[in-house]
Amino acid sequence: MLRHMFLFLSQNKTLTKLAKAYGSRLGARRFVAGDTIESAVRTIKKLNQSGLCTTIDYLGEYAATHKEASRVAAECKKAIQAIAEHRLDSELSLKLTSLGLDISEELAVSHLRDILSSAKENGVAVTIDMEDYPHYEQTLAIYRQCKQEFDMLGTVIQAYLYRAAEDIRKLHDLKPNLRLVKGAYKESAAVAFPDKKGTDLHFQSLIKLQLLSGNYTAVATHDDDIIAFTKKLVADHDIPLSQFEFQMLYGIRPERQKELVKEGYKMRVYVPYGTDWFSYFMRRIAERPANAAFVLKGIFKK
């Protein structure tokens, strides 16, 4: 019930506007690396020094105007320049709705191609984040369209969707770099597993499918059972450590992240920044309602 409540709140545009105006004091600092690219760079440098690589994400979803979409696109290019200038061990993640997908596909693709050209020039890999189901088909189609020109482009497959395995198979000809996740949106039982057990079993099958295909795989999870499954799979099939990585979110299980690095695994931290933090933050609470305690601490902390 709590999970559904927080997922509902994450899609509330009025609350998003209020939170953006109020600031990130309500506990979001635990999961968000500040409001600006400068603050994000400082955070990434510290993570890099600990042996952690990152992917940086300028927070924002569902751009409603051309001006807003252009602003996000400019910020993505600014982040790419910062990665190159500071020689950060980082990639870029972005959402197509923040580039204007809900206004027109042509607008979003135009912005995306501009960003990818800058990324290619600077040697920075880019991942298209997956969003809610109404945008799923479009996202995969745009990924396929751009992947043929920009080889360093990756995208995300969500394990709670029944169709995920078939989508991986359909992408096989592109030799895709995929981030596999459980999924963090509120979806209908008609398209997604309604329970954790079903999602977890499907997640394991997707990891096996992608890794045994020989394509690069990012296993994005905080679940020790999924991590252990991946370790055993790569050991049993002699899969090189260079073919996969683990990924976790900034602010969640930082000590476990460092442990995986010490064990010799590549560990990438998803580092978001910006003032448009509310939707992202609510989904983090939905994934683990105990995180709500950090909201209360943020309210009462001087």
Tab-separated table of C-alpha atoms in Angstrom:
chain	number	residue	atom	x	y	z
A	1	MET	CA	0.000	0.000	0.000
A	2	LEU	CA	2.819	2.399	0.902
A	3	ARG	CA	4.618	1.602	-2.344
A	4	HIS	CA	1.529	2.407	-4.413
A	5	MET	CA	0.974	5.627	-2.480
A	6	PHE	CA	4.505	6.896	-3.127
A	7	LEU	CA	4.342	5.888	-6.795
A	8	PHE	CA	1.084	7.840	-7.085
A	9	LEU	CA	2.718	10.875	-5.487
A	10	SER	CA	5.677	10.604	-7.879
A	11	GLN	CA	3.313	11.356	-10.783
A	12	ASN	CA	1.606	14.340	-9.136
A	13	LYS	CA	2.624	17.414	-11.131
A	14	THR	CA	1.375	19.901	-8.506
A	15	LEU	CA	3.494	18.357	-5.762
A	16	THR	CA	6.453	18.213	-8.153
A	17	LYS	CA	6.208	21.973	-8.753
A	18	LEU	CA	5.889	22.711	-5.029
A	19	ALA	CA	8.860	20.493	-4.168
A	20	LYS	CA	10.957	22.107	-6.882
A	21	ALA	CA	10.184	25.554	-5.488
A	22	TYR	CA	10.747	24.513	-1.873
A	23	GLY	CA	14.119	22.889	-2.406
A	24	SER	CA	15.601	19.487	-1.591
A	25	ARG	CA	15.658	19.784	2.175
A	26	LEU	CA	13.031	17.071	2.693
A	27	GLY	CA	15.540	14.243	2.763
A	28	ALA	CA	16.355	14.259	-0.944
A	29	ARG	CA	19.995	15.168	-0.333
A	30	ARG	CA	20.585	11.536	0.593
A	31	PHE	CA	19.815	10.501	-2.993
A	32	VAL	CA	20.544	13.650	-5.050
A	33	ALA	CA	24.025	15.138	-5.561
A	34	GLY	CA	22.994	18.776	-5.270
A	35	ASP	CA	21.267	21.205	-7.604
A	36	THR	CA	24.067	21.989	-10.067
A	37	ILE	CA	26.571	20.232	-12.293
A	38	GLU	CA	29.336	21.689	-10.115
A	39	SER	CA	27.983	19.917	-7.032
A	40	ALA	CA	27.565	16.711	-9.028
A	41	VAL	CA	31.189	16.903	-10.227
A	42	ARG	CA	32.400	17.188	-6.630
A	43	THR	CA	30.373	14.115	-5.682
A	44	ILE	CA	31.597	12.091	-8.663
A	45	LYS	CA	35.234	12.927	-7.952
A	46	LYS	CA	34.855	11.494	-4.446
A	47	LEU	CA	33.168	8.359	-5.802
A	48	ASN	CA	35.880	7.911	-8.443
A	49	GLN	CA	38.536	8.186	-5.739
A	50	SER	CA	36.849	5.216	-4.007
A	51	GLY	CA	37.088	3.140	-7.173
A	52	LEU	CA	33.470	3.703	-8.185
A	53	CYS	CA	32.502	4.787	-11.684
A	54	THR	CA	29.249	6.680	-12.228
A	55	THR	CA	26.480	7.651	-14.576
A	56	ILE	CA	25.184	11.185	-14.175
A	57	ASP	CA	21.549	12.189	-14.648
A	58	TYR	CA	20.118	15.708	-14.797
A	59	LEU	CA	16.752	15.239	-13.103
A	60	GLY	CA	13.611	16.120	-14.988
A	61	GLU	CA	10.676	14.399	-16.660
A	62	TYR	CA	7.806	15.281	-18.967
A	63	ALA	CA	8.992	18.591	-20.460
A	64	ALA	CA	5.843	20.546	-21.320
A	65	THR	CA	7.364	23.225	-23.555
A	66	HIS	CA	10.013	23.524	-26.257
A	67	LYS	CA	11.908	25.909	-24.003
A	68	GLU	CA	12.008	23.412	-21.135
A	69	ALA	CA	13.152	20.571	-23.410
A	70	SER	CA	15.898	22.789	-24.850
A	71	ARG	CA	17.058	23.700	-21.345
A	72	VAL	CA	17.398	20.030	-20.353
A	73	ALA	CA	19.234	19.216	-23.589
A	74	ALA	CA	21.665	22.074	-22.940
A	75	GLU	CA	22.244	20.789	-19.397
A	76	CYS	CA	22.983	17.284	-20.732
A	77	LYS	CA	25.622	18.735	-23.051
A	78	LYS	CA	27.008	20.748	-20.151
A	79	ALA	CA	27.302	17.526	-18.131
A	80	ILE	CA	29.159	15.849	-21.008
A	81	GLN	CA	31.614	18.749	-21.158
A	82	ALA	CA	32.128	18.527	-17.382
A	83	ILE	CA	32.836	14.787	-17.601
A	84	ALA	CA	35.430	15.419	-20.305
A	85	GLU	CA	36.971	18.519	-18.708
A	86	HIS	CA	37.388	16.923	-15.278
A	87	ARG	CA	38.281	13.502	-16.726
A	88	LEU	CA	35.585	11.840	-14.682
A	89	ASP	CA	34.966	8.107	-14.868
A	90	SER	CA	31.342	8.692	-15.761
A	91	GLU	CA	28.656	8.210	-18.347
A	92	LEU	CA	25.436	10.163	-18.937
A	93	SER	CA	21.871	8.963	-18.442
A	94	LEU	CA	18.843	10.823	-19.779
A	95	LYS	CA	15.081	10.548	-20.174
A	96	LEU	CA	13.380	11.160	-23.496
A	97	THR	CA	10.358	12.837	-21.932
A	98	SER	CA	12.688	15.475	-20.495
A	99	LEU	CA	13.817	16.178	-24.079
A	100	GLY	CA	10.253	16.766	-25.249
A	101	LEU	CA	8.962	13.302	-26.212
A	102	ASP	CA	5.454	14.218	-25.027
A	103	ILE	CA	5.524	17.279	-27.293
A	104	SER	CA	6.743	15.423	-30.361
A	105	GLU	CA	9.033	12.511	-31.159
A	106	GLU	CA	10.809	14.656	-33.734
A	107	LEU	CA	11.747	17.214	-31.070
A	108	ALA	CA	13.061	14.587	-28.633
A	109	VAL	CA	15.103	12.799	-31.297
A	110	SER	CA	16.557	16.097	-32.509
A	111	HIS	CA	17.740	16.931	-28.991
A	112	LEU	CA	18.968	13.381	-28.439
A	113	ARG	CA	21.029	13.345	-31.620
A	114	ASP	CA	22.595	16.686	-30.696
A	115	ILE	CA	23.532	15.317	-27.255
A	116	LEU	CA	24.879	12.076	-28.744
A	117	SER	CA	27.045	13.980	-31.215
A	118	SER	CA	28.621	15.870	-28.314
A	119	ALA	CA	29.020	12.628	-26.341
A	120	LYS	CA	30.667	10.864	-29.279
A	121	GLU	CA	33.069	13.762	-29.761
A	122	ASN	CA	34.046	13.647	-26.090
A	123	GLY	CA	34.128	9.858	-25.680
A	124	VAL	CA	31.227	9.729	-23.224
A	125	ALA	CA	28.774	6.814	-23.225
A	126	VAL	CA	25.051	7.577	-22.927
A	127	THR	CA	22.135	5.501	-21.653
A	128	ILE	CA	18.498	6.229	-22.452
A	129	ASP	CA	16.602	5.590	-19.229
A	130	MET	CA	13.374	3.615	-19.510
A	131	GLU	CA	10.254	5.344	-18.237
A	132	ASP	CA	6.649	4.281	-17.710
A	133	TYR	CA	4.888	1.836	-20.023
A	134	PRO	CA	3.140	4.413	-22.258
A	135	HIS	CA	6.624	5.537	-23.384
A	136	TYR	CA	8.167	2.075	-23.591
A	137	GLU	CA	7.620	1.216	-27.259
A	138	GLN	CA	8.679	4.670	-28.429
A	139	THR	CA	11.845	4.531	-26.344
A	140	LEU	CA	12.950	1.203	-27.817
A	141	ALA	CA	12.201	2.421	-31.350
A	142	ILE	CA	14.262	5.590	-30.834
A	143	TYR	CA	17.066	3.550	-29.294
A	144	ARG	CA	17.153	1.254	-32.332
A	145	GLN	CA	17.140	4.258	-34.666
A	146	CYS	CA	20.064	6.014	-32.941
A	147	LYS	CA	22.126	2.985	-31.910
A	148	GLN	CA	23.077	2.303	-35.512
A	149	GLU	CA	24.928	5.627	-35.683
A	150	PHE	CA	26.032	6.011	-32.068
A	151	ASP	CA	27.577	2.756	-30.889
A	152	MET	CA	28.180	4.034	-27.332
A	153	LEU	CA	24.415	4.290	-26.759
A	154	GLY	CA	22.674	1.989	-24.289
A	155	THR	CA	19.186	1.660	-22.884
A	156	VAL	CA	17.249	-0.028	-20.078
A	157	ILE	CA	15.066	-3.131	-19.843
A	158	GLN	CA	12.668	-3.496	-16.902
A	159	ALA	CA	12.307	-6.971	-15.421
A	160	TYR	CA	8.798	-6.459	-14.091
A	161	LEU	CA	7.463	-6.312	-17.670
A	162	TYR	CA	6.313	-9.635	-19.113
A	163	ARG	CA	7.648	-8.702	-22.569
A	164	ALA	CA	11.217	-7.924	-21.451
A	165	ALA	CA	12.857	-11.176	-22.614
A	166	GLU	CA	11.356	-10.885	-26.088
A	167	ASP	CA	12.544	-7.274	-26.327
A	168	ILE	CA	16.108	-8.315	-25.474
A	169	ARG	CA	15.977	-10.948	-28.217
A	170	LYS	CA	14.681	-8.390	-30.722
A	171	LEU	CA	17.585	-6.068	-29.884
A	172	HIS	CA	20.207	-8.785	-30.231
A	173	ASP	CA	21.244	-7.756	-33.735
A	174	LEU	CA	22.341	-4.359	-32.359
A	175	LYS	CA	24.705	-5.972	-29.820
A	176	PRO	CA	23.072	-3.751	-27.205
A	177	ASN	CA	24.586	-2.426	-24.023
A	178	LEU	CA	21.661	-2.924	-21.632
A	179	ARG	CA	21.008	-1.880	-18.061
A	180	LEU	CA	18.695	-4.452	-16.473
A	181	VAL	CA	16.509	-3.176	-13.639
A	182	LYS	CA	13.473	-4.389	-11.725
A	183	GLY	CA	11.390	-1.327	-12.654
A	184	ALA	CA	10.152	1.547	-10.513
A	185	TYR	CA	6.853	2.734	-11.981
A	186	LYS	CA	3.282	1.813	-11.137
A	187	GLU	CA	2.178	-0.500	-13.933
A	188	SER	CA	-0.911	-2.591	-14.563
A	189	ALA	CA	-0.858	-6.311	-13.826
A	190	ALA	CA	-1.811	-6.716	-17.478
A	191	VAL	CA	1.749	-5.771	-18.509
A	192	ALA	CA	3.875	-6.279	-15.379
A	193	PHE	CA	4.440	-8.835	-12.639
A	194	PRO	CA	2.409	-7.686	-9.619
A	195	ASP	CA	4.678	-9.389	-7.058
A	196	LYS	CA	8.342	-9.298	-6.072
A	197	LYS	CA	8.899	-13.040	-6.457
A	198	GLY	CA	7.753	-13.090	-10.076
A	199	THR	CA	9.813	-10.013	-10.892
A	200	ASP	CA	12.941	-11.417	-9.252
A	201	LEU	CA	12.760	-14.736	-11.099
A	202	HIS	CA	12.233	-12.903	-14.370
A	203	PHE	CA	15.124	-10.570	-13.551
A	204	GLN	CA	17.454	-13.560	-13.122
A	205	SER	CA	16.368	-15.031	-16.446
A	206	LEU	CA	17.021	-11.688	-18.200
A	207	ILE	CA	20.509	-11.432	-16.696
A	208	LYS	CA	21.291	-14.920	-17.977
A	209	LEU	CA	19.828	-14.185	-21.417
A	210	GLN	CA	21.791	-10.964	-21.875
A	211	LEU	CA	25.093	-12.225	-20.472
A	212	LEU	CA	25.079	-15.486	-22.409
A	213	SER	CA	24.402	-13.514	-25.584
A	214	GLY	CA	27.878	-12.036	-25.173
A	215	ASN	CA	26.571	-8.469	-24.930
A	216	TYR	CA	27.536	-5.981	-22.243
A	217	THR	CA	25.261	-6.115	-19.224
A	218	ALA	CA	24.699	-3.689	-16.373
A	219	VAL	CA	22.946	-5.415	-13.468
A	220	ALA	CA	21.274	-2.577	-11.603
A	221	THR	CA	20.169	-3.879	-8.213
A	222	HIS	CA	20.588	-3.495	-4.456
A	223	ASP	CA	19.325	-7.043	-3.866
A	224	ASP	CA	21.981	-9.399	-2.493
A	225	ASP	CA	20.208	-12.446	-3.953
A	226	ILE	CA	20.355	-10.968	-7.470
A	227	ILE	CA	24.003	-10.013	-6.945
A	228	ALA	CA	24.846	-13.535	-5.757
A	229	PHE	CA	22.983	-15.037	-8.729
A	230	THR	CA	25.006	-12.888	-11.132
A	231	LYS	CA	28.319	-13.783	-9.494
A	232	LYS	CA	27.566	-17.503	-9.733
A	233	LEU	CA	26.380	-17.227	-13.329
A	234	VAL	CA	29.542	-15.474	-14.542
A	235	ALA	CA	31.728	-17.922	-12.632
A	236	ASP	CA	29.896	-20.984	-13.993
A	237	HIS	CA	30.117	-19.751	-17.590
A	238	ASP	CA	33.557	-18.130	-17.447
A	239	ILE	CA	32.116	-14.751	-18.387
A	240	PRO	CA	34.855	-12.096	-18.198
A	241	LEU	CA	34.526	-9.285	-15.667
A	242	SER	CA	34.867	-6.849	-18.579
A	243	GLN	CA	31.478	-7.929	-19.966
A	244	PHE	CA	29.328	-6.723	-17.082
A	245	GLU	CA	29.026	-4.354	-14.158
A	246	PHE	CA	26.849	-3.820	-11.143
A	247	GLN	CA	24.953	-0.573	-10.696
A	248	MET	CA	23.371	1.021	-7.649
A	249	LEU	CA	21.788	4.352	-6.838
A	250	TYR	CA	23.639	7.162	-5.128
A	251	GLY	CA	22.866	7.152	-1.401
A	252	ILE	CA	21.722	3.530	-1.217
A	253	ARG	CA	24.043	0.868	0.245
A	254	PRO	CA	27.283	2.845	-0.248
A	255	GLU	CA	29.310	0.374	1.818
A	256	ARG	CA	28.081	-2.541	-0.293
A	257	GLN	CA	29.147	-0.618	-3.374
A	258	LYS	CA	32.696	-0.342	-2.027
A	259	GLU	CA	32.717	-4.016	-1.072
A	260	LEU	CA	31.948	-5.028	-4.649
A	261	VAL	CA	34.830	-2.873	-5.887
A	262	LYS	CA	37.171	-4.574	-3.421
A	263	GLU	CA	35.981	-7.949	-4.713
A	264	GLY	CA	37.133	-6.915	-8.183
A	265	TYR	CA	33.786	-6.075	-9.774
A	266	LYS	CA	33.011	-2.926	-11.728
A	267	MET	CA	30.527	-0.886	-9.731
A	268	ARG	CA	28.721	2.103	-11.259
A	269	VAL	CA	26.733	4.591	-9.156
A	270	TYR	CA	23.728	6.388	-10.643
A	271	VAL	CA	24.214	10.024	-9.595
A	272	PRO	CA	21.259	12.378	-10.162
A	273	TYR	CA	21.391	16.131	-9.674
A	274	GLY	CA	19.108	19.133	-10.222
A	275	THR	CA	16.134	20.838	-8.620
A	276	ASP	CA	13.463	18.654	-10.271
A	277	TRP	CA	13.987	15.869	-7.766
A	278	PHE	CA	10.511	15.027	-6.462
A	279	SER	CA	9.399	12.236	-8.850
A	280	TYR	CA	12.768	10.506	-8.610
A	281	PHE	CA	12.767	10.802	-4.817
A	282	MET	CA	9.238	9.386	-4.440
A	283	ARG	CA	10.195	6.328	-6.511
A	284	ARG	CA	13.188	5.737	-4.232
A	285	ILE	CA	10.838	5.858	-1.232
A	286	ALA	CA	8.420	3.501	-3.012
A	287	GLU	CA	11.195	0.964	-3.575
A	288	ARG	CA	11.954	0.972	0.131
A	289	PRO	CA	9.354	2.763	2.293
A	290	ALA	CA	11.784	2.707	5.246
A	291	ASN	CA	13.596	5.484	3.383
A	292	ALA	CA	10.702	7.731	4.394
A	293	ALA	CA	12.508	8.151	7.736
A	294	PHE	CA	15.050	10.309	5.934
A	295	VAL	CA	12.263	12.670	4.905
A	296	LEU	CA	11.324	13.276	8.541
A	297	LYS	CA	14.963	13.804	9.490
A	298	GLY	CA	15.260	16.336	6.700
A	299	ILE	CA	12.247	18.274	7.921
A	300	PHE	CA	13.379	18.586	11.507
A	301	LYS	CA	17.128	18.847	11.018
A	302	LYS	CA	18.469	22.343	11.660
